[in-house]
């Protein structure tokens, strides 16, 4: 069973029931909307000052390593050098104090992996999950570029994958935003049903090919279409890179309503689901929690931070909160 765009008798998703020439930012994004997030990203740090609390299970996500240090040279100790940098083995062997000199890596490439499949075209309260994913990706991309690092992306839909190699330029950001807009614009309620929707293993293969080592890889998805190969790829990518998982959910999947009739459509066929019967309610609840259990398994096995995002809340406020900033604080709003 796959998540698909849905309407309910109680009025959920009313904003997708009628086509309109004007873009509703809760349903679709455009480049101008995404660019407007740049000013809000200036004070965000992807290296939290304190452990991040995951609302999924109450665990604390691990810290990211940040930029590393490159070894420059071994030389004699000079007045003013940090004593902590003394190489005691060389000092003992030569009889003269020597220090190891390091410099911070010039930049750190980042790869933003953004899901824009039909399973993401779903929302019951504020945004479509696809909109929340696109906003989060743009927000993080601006922050990465702002700290002097390269940014690229893997943006994928049900039948296409776009690869953007990490680069440090405004032009690279613009290409990334245009690709997001294009992929997001393909999602609509009348879109034809894809016979064999893309599994996560395919875009993850692109990630493994681009991010050989020392990348920051941020995966923003509802994680529909998991299989054994997906888990192996995540393990392989996380072995040599910092990986952050951003599962995007809708409030209805976190708390399946009881005694509600849902009309669910894949763009061609539709079926009515009644959550009143116990068996139906249990199957829907198990389905909603299954992917989260797999993601938490990756978190435990590979030490991967999990930053959960809800389509029912403001994207920027969530990211600030997850990064240890309080929405509305002077630091966050400057």
Short mmCIF file of C-alpha atoms in Angstrom, two decimals:
data_model
loop_
_atom_site.label_atom_id
_atom_site.label_comp_id
_atom_site.label_asym_id
_atom_site.label_seq_id
_atom_site.Cartn_x
_atom_site.Cartn_y
_atom_site.Cartn_z
CA UNK A 1 0.00 0.00 0.00
CA UNK A 2 1.34 3.41 -0.96
CA UNK A 3 0.48 6.90 0.24
CA UNK A 4 -1.43 8.77 -2.45
CA UNK A 5 -3.15 12.12 -2.62
CA UNK A 6 -6.51 11.93 -0.87
CA UNK A 7 -9.70 13.79 -0.11
CA UNK A 8 -12.06 12.96 2.74
CA UNK A 9 -15.75 13.49 3.38
CA UNK A 10 -14.85 15.69 6.34
CA UNK A 11 -13.24 18.24 4.02
CA UNK A 12 -9.54 17.36 4.30
CA UNK A 13 -7.44 18.53 1.37
CA UNK A 14 -10.13 20.88 0.10
CA UNK A 15 -7.34 23.01 -1.39
CA UNK A 16 -6.51 20.33 -4.00
CA UNK A 17 -10.03 19.55 -5.15
CA UNK A 18 -10.26 22.44 -7.63
CA UNK A 19 -7.62 23.37 -10.18
CA UNK A 20 -6.51 27.01 -10.16
CA UNK A 21 -4.22 29.13 -12.27
CA UNK A 22 -2.82 30.72 -9.13
CA UNK A 23 -0.21 28.68 -7.27
CA UNK A 24 -1.25 27.78 -3.76
CA UNK A 25 2.01 27.65 -1.74
CA UNK A 26 0.53 24.88 0.40
CA UNK A 27 0.13 22.68 -2.67
CA UNK A 28 2.95 23.67 -5.01
CA UNK A 29 6.16 25.68 -4.77
CA UNK A 30 7.83 27.99 -7.25
CA UNK A 31 11.31 29.46 -7.38
CA UNK A 32 10.26 32.84 -5.97
CA UNK A 33 8.67 31.18 -2.94
CA UNK A 34 11.79 29.11 -2.31
CA UNK A 35 14.14 32.07 -2.75
CA UNK A 36 12.19 33.96 -0.10
CA UNK A 37 13.48 31.45 2.47
CA UNK A 38 17.08 32.65 2.12
CA UNK A 39 16.80 35.48 4.64
CA UNK A 40 15.34 33.14 7.25
CA UNK A 41 18.23 30.68 6.86
CA UNK A 42 21.07 33.02 7.81
CA UNK A 43 21.20 32.11 11.49
CA UNK A 44 20.47 28.39 11.18
CA UNK A 45 23.32 26.05 12.03
CA UNK A 46 23.42 22.43 10.93
CA UNK A 47 25.70 21.68 13.89
CA UNK A 48 23.37 21.89 16.90
CA UNK A 49 24.76 23.33 20.12
CA UNK A 50 23.01 20.58 22.02
CA UNK A 51 21.71 17.11 21.12
CA UNK A 52 18.59 17.19 18.97
CA UNK A 53 15.49 15.64 20.53
CA UNK A 54 13.59 13.45 18.13
CA UNK A 55 9.82 13.52 18.57
CA UNK A 56 9.69 10.08 16.96
CA UNK A 57 11.01 8.16 19.90
CA UNK A 58 12.47 10.59 22.45
CA UNK A 59 16.04 9.56 21.64
CA UNK A 60 18.78 12.09 21.06
CA UNK A 61 20.24 12.28 17.60
CA UNK A 62 24.01 12.21 17.31
CA UNK A 63 26.03 15.33 16.57
CA UNK A 64 27.37 15.98 13.10
CA UNK A 65 31.12 16.14 12.72
CA UNK A 66 31.25 19.38 10.74
CA UNK A 67 34.32 20.28 8.76
CA UNK A 68 37.44 18.29 9.42
CA UNK A 69 41.07 19.35 9.75
CA UNK A 70 43.76 18.93 7.14
CA UNK A 71 47.32 18.20 8.31
CA UNK A 72 49.63 20.92 6.97
CA UNK A 73 53.08 20.39 8.45
CA UNK A 74 55.25 19.28 11.36
CA UNK A 75 57.59 22.02 12.56
CA UNK A 76 59.52 23.23 15.56
CA UNK A 77 57.64 24.79 18.44
CA UNK A 78 57.43 28.60 18.38
CA UNK A 79 56.38 30.96 21.19
CA UNK A 80 52.62 31.38 21.07
CA UNK A 81 51.90 27.91 19.64
CA UNK A 82 49.15 25.94 21.32
CA UNK A 83 50.85 23.39 23.66
CA UNK A 84 48.06 20.94 22.87
CA UNK A 85 49.42 20.69 19.31
CA UNK A 86 52.82 19.38 20.49
CA UNK A 87 53.69 16.02 18.95
CA UNK A 88 55.24 14.30 21.95
CA UNK A 89 56.55 11.32 20.03
CA UNK A 90 58.54 13.49 17.61
CA UNK A 91 59.61 15.74 20.49
CA UNK A 92 60.98 12.75 22.43
CA UNK A 93 62.73 11.34 19.37
CA UNK A 94 64.42 14.59 18.32
CA UNK A 95 64.92 16.19 21.70
CA UNK A 96 63.26 19.43 20.50
CA UNK A 97 59.62 20.45 20.81
CA UNK A 98 57.63 19.99 17.59
CA UNK A 99 54.00 20.84 16.84
CA UNK A 100 51.58 19.48 14.28
CA UNK A 101 49.93 22.25 12.26
CA UNK A 102 46.40 21.79 10.93
CA UNK A 103 44.08 23.93 8.85
CA UNK A 104 40.31 23.69 8.63
CA UNK A 105 38.97 22.14 5.46
CA UNK A 106 38.10 24.85 2.98
CA UNK A 107 34.65 23.54 2.34
CA UNK A 108 32.48 20.51 2.78
CA UNK A 109 30.22 19.31 -0.02
CA UNK A 110 26.58 18.69 0.82
CA UNK A 111 24.04 16.64 -1.09
CA UNK A 112 20.33 17.25 -0.52
CA UNK A 113 18.19 14.27 -1.50
CA UNK A 114 14.59 15.43 -2.03
CA UNK A 115 11.58 13.18 -2.60
CA UNK A 116 8.93 14.57 -4.99
CA UNK A 117 7.01 11.38 -5.80
CA UNK A 118 3.22 11.09 -5.80
CA UNK A 119 3.35 9.55 -2.32
CA UNK A 120 4.50 13.00 -1.16
CA UNK A 121 1.49 14.74 -2.74
CA UNK A 122 -0.61 14.40 0.36
CA UNK A 123 -1.63 16.81 3.12
CA UNK A 124 -4.48 17.23 5.55
CA UNK A 125 -3.67 20.27 7.67
CA UNK A 126 -1.18 22.83 6.31
CA UNK A 127 1.11 21.70 3.47
CA UNK A 128 1.50 18.84 1.10
CA UNK A 129 4.40 16.69 2.22
CA UNK A 130 6.07 17.54 -1.10
CA UNK A 131 5.91 21.26 -0.25
CA UNK A 132 7.40 20.72 3.22
CA UNK A 133 10.23 18.68 1.67
CA UNK A 134 10.96 21.35 -0.97
CA UNK A 135 10.91 24.18 1.59
CA UNK A 136 13.23 22.30 3.95
CA UNK A 137 15.63 21.52 1.11
CA UNK A 138 15.77 25.16 -0.06
CA UNK A 139 16.19 26.42 3.51
CA UNK A 140 19.09 24.05 4.19
CA UNK A 141 20.67 24.75 0.79
CA UNK A 142 20.85 28.47 1.51
CA UNK A 143 22.43 27.81 4.90
CA UNK A 144 25.05 25.50 3.41
CA UNK A 145 26.01 28.05 0.76
CA UNK A 146 26.03 30.79 3.40
CA UNK A 147 28.70 28.98 5.41
CA UNK A 148 30.91 28.63 2.34
CA UNK A 149 30.27 25.00 1.47
CA UNK A 150 29.31 23.40 -1.82
CA UNK A 151 25.73 22.29 -2.31
CA UNK A 152 24.19 19.83 -4.75
CA UNK A 153 21.18 17.59 -4.88
CA UNK A 154 19.40 14.47 -6.01
CA UNK A 155 15.77 15.35 -6.71
CA UNK A 156 13.52 12.49 -7.73
CA UNK A 157 9.94 11.80 -8.75
CA UNK A 158 8.13 8.60 -9.67
CA UNK A 159 9.92 8.17 -12.97
CA UNK A 160 12.88 10.57 -13.01
CA UNK A 161 16.01 11.39 -11.01
CA UNK A 162 17.86 14.71 -11.36
CA UNK A 163 21.49 14.83 -10.21
CA UNK A 164 23.20 18.12 -9.38
CA UNK A 165 26.86 17.85 -8.40
CA UNK A 166 27.85 19.97 -5.37
CA UNK A 167 29.10 23.44 -6.32
CA UNK A 168 29.66 26.65 -4.42
CA UNK A 169 27.88 29.37 -6.39
CA UNK A 170 24.61 31.26 -6.69
CA UNK A 171 24.12 29.62 -10.06
CA UNK A 172 24.23 26.19 -8.41
CA UNK A 173 21.54 27.23 -5.92
CA UNK A 174 19.37 28.57 -8.73
CA UNK A 175 19.67 25.30 -10.66
CA UNK A 176 18.73 23.41 -7.51
CA UNK A 177 15.63 25.57 -6.93
CA UNK A 178 14.54 25.31 -10.56
CA UNK A 179 14.85 21.50 -10.39
CA UNK A 180 12.76 21.50 -7.21
CA UNK A 181 10.08 23.63 -8.85
CA UNK A 182 10.01 21.42 -11.94
CA UNK A 183 9.69 18.16 -10.00
CA UNK A 184 7.10 19.62 -7.63
CA UNK A 185 5.03 20.98 -10.53
CA UNK A 186 4.58 17.48 -11.96
CA UNK A 187 2.52 16.49 -8.94
CA UNK A 188 -1.24 16.92 -9.27
CA UNK A 189 -4.38 14.98 -8.48
CA UNK A 190 -5.01 14.12 -12.15
CA UNK A 191 -1.48 12.81 -12.76
CA UNK A 192 -1.55 9.38 -14.47
CA UNK A 193 -0.87 6.40 -12.28
CA UNK A 194 2.71 5.13 -12.53
CA UNK A 195 2.72 1.37 -13.03
CA UNK A 196 6.06 0.84 -11.26
CA UNK A 197 6.83 3.84 -9.02
CA UNK A 198 10.44 4.57 -8.23
CA UNK A 199 11.85 2.81 -5.19
CA UNK A 200 14.23 4.66 -2.89
CA UNK A 201 17.14 2.42 -3.86
CA UNK A 202 17.43 4.10 -7.28
CA UNK A 203 18.06 7.69 -6.11
CA UNK A 204 20.19 6.32 -3.28
CA UNK A 205 22.42 4.70 -5.91
CA UNK A 206 22.93 8.19 -7.35
CA UNK A 207 23.89 9.42 -3.88
CA UNK A 208 26.41 6.61 -3.43
CA UNK A 209 27.96 7.43 -6.81
CA UNK A 210 28.33 11.17 -6.05
CA UNK A 211 29.12 11.18 -2.32
CA UNK A 212 32.17 8.93 -2.06
CA UNK A 213 33.26 10.33 1.31
CA UNK A 214 33.20 13.36 3.61
CA UNK A 215 29.88 14.71 2.34
CA UNK A 216 26.91 15.89 4.32
CA UNK A 217 23.94 13.95 2.93
CA UNK A 218 20.47 15.15 3.96
CA UNK A 219 17.61 12.86 2.87
CA UNK A 220 14.14 14.46 2.92
CA UNK A 221 11.44 11.92 2.11
CA UNK A 222 8.43 10.03 3.40
CA UNK A 223 10.56 6.89 2.87
CA UNK A 224 7.88 5.09 0.90
CA UNK A 225 9.22 2.14 -1.08
CA UNK A 226 11.83 0.74 1.30
CA UNK A 227 13.49 -2.57 0.51
CA UNK A 228 16.58 -4.50 1.62
CA UNK A 229 18.77 -2.76 -0.94
CA UNK A 230 17.74 0.63 0.48
CA UNK A 231 19.05 -0.34 3.91
CA UNK A 232 22.35 -1.58 2.47
CA UNK A 233 22.82 1.64 0.53
CA UNK A 234 22.10 3.78 3.61
CA UNK A 235 24.68 1.77 5.54
CA UNK A 236 27.27 2.19 2.79
CA UNK A 237 26.66 5.94 2.42
CA UNK A 238 26.75 6.54 6.18
CA UNK A 239 30.05 4.68 6.53
CA UNK A 240 32.02 7.48 4.84
CA UNK A 241 29.67 10.47 5.09
CA UNK A 242 27.50 12.30 7.59
CA UNK A 243 23.89 11.39 6.86
CA UNK A 244 20.80 13.12 8.23
CA UNK A 245 17.34 11.59 7.75
CA UNK A 246 14.37 13.95 7.56
CA UNK A 247 11.22 11.81 7.45
CA UNK A 248 8.25 13.91 6.32
CA UNK A 249 4.89 12.84 7.70
CA UNK A 250 1.35 14.16 7.75
CA UNK A 251 -0.56 14.48 11.05
CA UNK A 252 -3.14 11.94 9.90
CA UNK A 253 -0.45 9.25 9.56
CA UNK A 254 0.78 9.90 13.09
CA UNK A 255 -2.71 9.46 14.55
CA UNK A 256 -5.07 7.60 12.22
CA UNK A 257 -8.58 8.92 12.94
CA UNK A 258 -11.23 6.46 14.05
CA UNK A 259 -14.65 6.23 12.42
CA UNK A 260 -13.77 8.36 9.38
CA UNK A 261 -14.53 7.60 5.76
CA UNK A 262 -11.65 8.44 3.41
CA UNK A 263 -11.85 8.62 -0.36
CA UNK A 264 -8.33 7.74 -1.56
CA UNK A 265 -7.25 8.21 -5.17
CA UNK A 266 -4.12 7.43 -7.19
CA UNK A 267 -5.19 9.78 -9.99
CA UNK A 268 -7.17 7.17 -11.93
CA UNK A 269 -8.90 4.87 -9.48
CA UNK A 270 -10.39 5.68 -6.11
CA UNK A 271 -11.55 3.66 -3.17
CA UNK A 272 -13.41 4.46 0.02
CA UNK A 273 -11.77 3.46 3.30
CA UNK A 274 -13.79 3.31 6.48
CA UNK A 275 -11.56 3.45 9.58
CA UNK A 276 -14.40 2.37 11.83
CA UNK A 277 -13.86 -1.43 11.62
CA UNK A 278 -11.10 -2.58 13.97
CA UNK A 279 -9.23 -4.59 11.31
CA UNK A 280 -9.08 -1.67 8.85
CA UNK A 281 -7.99 0.72 11.59
CA UNK A 282 -5.24 -1.67 12.72
CA UNK A 283 -3.91 -2.19 9.17
CA UNK A 284 -3.74 1.55 8.52
CA UNK A 285 -2.03 2.19 11.86
CA UNK A 286 0.52 -0.57 11.27
CA UNK A 287 1.20 0.77 7.78
CA UNK A 288 1.76 4.31 9.10
CA UNK A 289 4.21 3.16 11.79
CA UNK A 290 6.12 0.60 9.68
CA UNK A 291 8.42 3.04 7.90
CA UNK A 292 9.18 4.94 11.08
CA UNK A 293 10.31 1.68 12.72
CA UNK A 294 12.73 1.05 9.83
CA UNK A 295 14.16 4.58 10.05
CA UNK A 296 14.68 4.20 13.80
CA UNK A 297 16.51 0.94 13.11
CA UNK A 298 18.93 2.86 10.86
CA UNK A 299 19.31 5.47 13.58
CA UNK A 300 20.31 2.85 16.15
CA UNK A 301 22.52 0.75 13.87
CA UNK A 302 24.39 3.51 12.08
CA UNK A 303 24.13 6.46 14.51
CA UNK A 304 22.27 8.58 11.95
CA UNK A 305 20.51 11.72 13.25
CA UNK A 306 16.77 11.83 12.55
CA UNK A 307 15.10 15.23 12.15
CA UNK A 308 11.36 14.56 11.72
CA UNK A 309 9.27 17.07 9.78
CA UNK A 310 5.49 17.37 9.76
CA UNK A 311 3.48 18.75 6.85
CA UNK A 312 1.07 20.08 9.45
CA UNK A 313 3.50 22.70 10.83
CA UNK A 314 5.49 25.63 9.50
CA UNK A 315 8.67 24.23 7.95
CA UNK A 316 11.03 26.99 9.06
CA UNK A 317 9.85 26.91 12.68
CA UNK A 318 10.36 23.15 12.81
CA UNK A 319 13.91 23.32 11.46
CA UNK A 320 14.86 26.05 13.90
CA UNK A 321 13.44 24.06 16.78
CA UNK A 322 15.24 20.88 15.69
CA UNK A 323 18.51 22.81 15.45
CA UNK A 324 18.16 24.13 18.99
CA UNK A 325 16.77 27.56 18.12
CA UNK A 326 13.52 28.80 19.55
CA UNK A 327 11.10 30.17 16.93
CA UNK A 328 10.61 33.85 17.57
CA UNK A 329 13.89 34.27 19.45
CA UNK A 330 16.08 37.28 18.65
CA UNK A 331 18.79 35.01 17.23
CA UNK A 332 16.36 33.20 14.96
CA UNK A 333 14.63 36.31 13.68
CA UNK A 334 17.63 38.51 12.93
#
